[in-house]
Amino acid sequence: MSLPKPGKPVRGSKSGNHLMALFDLLGRSWSMGIIWRLQEGSCTFRVLQDRCESISPTTLNKRLKELTQSFLIERTVDGYTLTDKGREIFLLLKPLESWAKDWAKKFESNE
Amino acid sequence: MSLPKPGKPVRGSKSGNHLMALFDLLGRSWSMGIIWRLQEGSCTFRVLQDRCESISPTTLNKRLKELTQSFLIERTVDGYTLTDKGREIFLLLKPLESWAKDWAKKFESNE
DNA sequence: TAGCTTTGCTATACAAAATGTAGCAAAAAT
DNA sequence: ATTTTTGCTACATTTTGTATAGCAAAGCTA
């Protein structure tokens, strides 16, 4: 893979729109969840599968390949790890955590 | 909708994990792209469809409903707008833009 | 070292999500 | 009043994700 979905343009992007390519990558099922869980520490396929609770091995495998080819994670002798780039995105995603907590109130109250 | 995917737990979340609910919502096709484009300014369905270039009306409609029920966007007399919450997420997503630009280098060079 | 377990997947069949296209009813423009 | 635009919906197809079974390779275990 050169950029996610090479050849035909990435969902929602003219050629050269890297942000949309990123949205496309992160916008696949479990992408962000996997990054989040890998931040807890490098681990094997099975352990990652357990951390993700309900992911199917088929999807996990596919996502891992994509994220690896996108330089966000890499395989080592003892499993999968976030790369520097991967950790960078994690840090960008992190603020969503507390935001989400606050957002949840909207669903409870009539704020 | 109370939280995205009510009833059965959201993809990758135990009950009460709002971050995973958010990942699930943003992780659907076009979710982030729509937020991004709405930040350019409120607009009608058709204009939004044009801004997104290749989105199908079916998907756009579905996403708009979900994002509305999730308090990120709202309908006004003259179309769709980001809510305060929506603008907040946009601001959290914004840093991804320059990150993506840098990330793109990985695909060009042998860095 | 023979057998059992665990791991990292793949194969297959199925379900759910997204797409593309057509078109229709309501509102707006002419 | 007629045409055009808008905001969808219906429907058929394709793509994506799921669930389950299982297999080959590596790692214990006796």
PDB file of N, CA and C (backbone and C1' of nucleotides) in Angstrom, chain C residues 18-29:
ATOM      1  P    DA C  18     -21.606   2.395   7.006  1.00  0.00           P
ATOM      2  O5'  DA C  18     -21.474   2.340   5.419  1.00  0.00           O
ATOM      3  C5'  DA C  18     -20.221   1.971   4.839  1.00  0.00           C
ATOM      4  C4'  DA C  18     -20.327   2.022   3.339  1.00  0.00           C
ATOM      5  C3'  DA C  18     -20.774   3.361   2.759  1.00  0.00           C
ATOM      6  O3'  DA C  18     -19.817   3.751   1.793  1.00  0.00           O
ATOM      7  C1'  DA C  18     -22.059   1.569   1.867  1.00  0.00           C
ATOM      8  P    DT C  19     -20.060   5.008   0.843  1.00  0.00           P
ATOM      9  O5'  DT C  19     -20.660   4.310  -0.452  1.00  0.00           O
ATOM     10  C5'  DT C  19     -19.934   3.243  -1.062  1.00  0.00           C
ATOM     11  C4'  DT C  19     -20.556   2.929  -2.403  1.00  0.00           C
ATOM     12  C3'  DT C  19     -20.970   4.158  -3.218  1.00  0.00           C
ATOM     13  O3'  DT C  19     -20.426   4.031  -4.524  1.00  0.00           O
ATOM     14  C1'  DT C  19     -22.775   2.641  -3.022  1.00  0.00           C
ATOM     15  P    DG C  20     -20.359   5.230  -5.512  1.00  0.00           P
ATOM     16  O5'  DG C  20     -21.426   4.793  -6.608  1.00  0.00           O
ATOM     17  C5'  DG C  20     -21.665   3.422  -6.899  1.00  0.00           C
ATOM     18  C4'  DG C  20     -22.787   3.349  -7.911  1.00  0.00           C
ATOM     19  C3'  DG C  20     -23.062   4.661  -8.648  1.00  0.00           C
ATOM     20  O3'  DG C  20     -23.336   4.341 -10.000  1.00  0.00           O
ATOM     21  C1'  DG C  20     -24.995   4.014  -7.396  1.00  0.00           C
ATOM     22  P    DT C  21     -23.658   5.412 -11.093  1.00  0.00           P
ATOM     23  O5'  DT C  21     -25.245   5.309 -11.185  1.00  0.00           O
ATOM     24  C5'  DT C  21     -25.851   4.017 -11.262  1.00  0.00           C
ATOM     25  C4'  DT C  21     -27.354   4.158 -11.188  1.00  0.00           C
ATOM     26  C3'  DT C  21     -27.894   5.435 -11.852  1.00  0.00           C
ATOM     27  O3'  DT C  21     -28.834   5.040 -12.832  1.00  0.00           O
ATOM     28  C1'  DT C  21     -28.854   5.103  -9.703  1.00  0.00           C
ATOM     29  P    DA C  22     -29.641   6.104 -13.721  1.00  0.00           P
ATOM     30  O5'  DA C  22     -31.100   6.001 -13.084  1.00  0.00           O
ATOM     31  C5'  DA C  22     -31.652   4.719 -12.788  1.00  0.00           C
ATOM     32  C4'  DA C  22     -33.002   4.897 -12.114  1.00  0.00           C
ATOM     33  C3'  DA C  22     -33.831   6.050 -12.695  1.00  0.00           C
ATOM     34  O3'  DA C  22     -35.148   5.583 -12.936  1.00  0.00           O
ATOM     35  C1'  DA C  22     -33.541   6.333 -10.347  1.00  0.00           C
ATOM     36  P    DG C  23     -36.275   6.496 -13.593  1.00  0.00           P
ATOM     37  O5'  DG C  23     -37.007   7.096 -12.320  1.00  0.00           O
ATOM     38  C5'  DG C  23     -37.528   6.234 -11.314  1.00  0.00           C
ATOM     39  C4'  DG C  23     -37.962   7.070 -10.125  1.00  0.00           C
ATOM     40  C3'  DG C  23     -38.752   8.336 -10.516  1.00  0.00           C
ATOM     41  O3'  DG C  23     -39.854   8.480  -9.664  1.00  0.00           O
ATOM     42  C1'  DG C  23     -37.026   8.881  -9.064  1.00  0.00           C
ATOM     43  P    DC C  24     -41.325   8.829 -10.247  1.00  0.00           P
ATOM     44  O5'  DC C  24     -42.227   9.003  -8.943  1.00  0.00           O
ATOM     45  C5'  DC C  24     -41.862   8.363  -7.705  1.00  0.00           C
ATOM     46  C4'  DC C  24     -41.843   9.392  -6.573  1.00  0.00           C
ATOM     47  C3'  DC C  24     -42.721  10.613  -6.867  1.00  0.00           C
ATOM     48  O3'  DC C  24     -43.432  10.977  -5.703  1.00  0.00           O
ATOM     49  C1'  DC C  24     -40.568  11.313  -6.292  1.00  0.00           C
ATOM     50  P    DA C  25     -44.986  11.452  -5.783  1.00  0.00           P
ATOM     51  O5'  DA C  25     -45.157  12.389  -4.507  1.00  0.00           O
ATOM     52  C5'  DA C  25     -44.616  11.983  -3.245  1.00  0.00           C
ATOM     53  C4'  DA C  25     -44.060  13.205  -2.520  1.00  0.00           C
ATOM     54  C3'  DA C  25     -44.954  14.439  -2.604  1.00  0.00           C
ATOM     55  O3'  DA C  25     -44.964  15.049  -1.320  1.00  0.00           O
ATOM     56  C1'  DA C  25     -42.794  14.961  -3.396  1.00  0.00           C
ATOM     57  P    DA C  26     -45.985  16.231  -0.935  1.00  0.00           P
ATOM     58  O5'  DA C  26     -45.025  17.462  -0.643  1.00  0.00           O
ATOM     59  C5'  DA C  26     -44.042  17.338   0.385  1.00  0.00           C
ATOM     60  C4'  DA C  26     -43.057  18.485   0.254  1.00  0.00           C
ATOM     61  C3'  DA C  26     -43.721  19.863   0.183  1.00  0.00           C
ATOM     62  O3'  DA C  26     -43.065  20.706   1.129  1.00  0.00           O
ATOM     63  C1'  DA C  26     -42.215  19.578  -1.632  1.00  0.00           C
ATOM     64  P    DA C  27     -43.597  22.196   1.453  1.00  0.00           P
ATOM     65  O5'  DA C  27     -42.441  23.094   0.831  1.00  0.00           O
ATOM     66  C5'  DA C  27     -41.091  22.845   1.232  1.00  0.00           C
ATOM     67  C4'  DA C  27     -40.165  23.624   0.315  1.00  0.00           C
ATOM     68  C3'  DA C  27     -40.528  25.099   0.174  1.00  0.00           C
ATOM     69  O3'  DA C  27     -39.346  25.835   0.451  1.00  0.00           O
ATOM     70  C1'  DA C  27     -40.275  24.107  -1.971  1.00  0.00           C
ATOM     71  P    DA C  28     -39.341  27.465   0.420  1.00  0.00           P
ATOM     72  O5'  DA C  28     -38.688  27.730  -1.010  1.00  0.00           O
ATOM     73  C5'  DA C  28     -37.437  27.119  -1.332  1.00  0.00           C
ATOM     74  C4'  DA C  28     -37.034  27.533  -2.726  1.00  0.00           C
ATOM     75  C3'  DA C  28     -37.215  29.025  -3.018  1.00  0.00           C
ATOM     76  O3'  DA C  28     -36.003  29.470  -3.612  1.00  0.00           O
ATOM     77  C1'  DA C  28     -38.310  27.724  -4.677  1.00  0.00           C
ATOM     78  P    DA C  29     -35.813  30.999  -4.018  1.00  0.00           P
ATOM     79  O5'  DA C  29     -35.913  30.907  -5.610  1.00  0.00           O
ATOM     80  C5'  DA C  29     -34.977  30.065  -6.309  1.00  0.00           C
ATOM     81  C4'  DA C  29     -35.364  30.017  -7.768  1.00  0.00           C
ATOM     82  C3'  DA C  29     -35.468  31.381  -8.447  1.00  0.00           C
ATOM     83  O3'  DA C  29     -34.750  31.291  -9.665  1.00  0.00           O
ATOM     84  C1'  DA C  29     -37.449  30.146  -8.820  1.00  0.00           C
TER      85       DA C  29
END
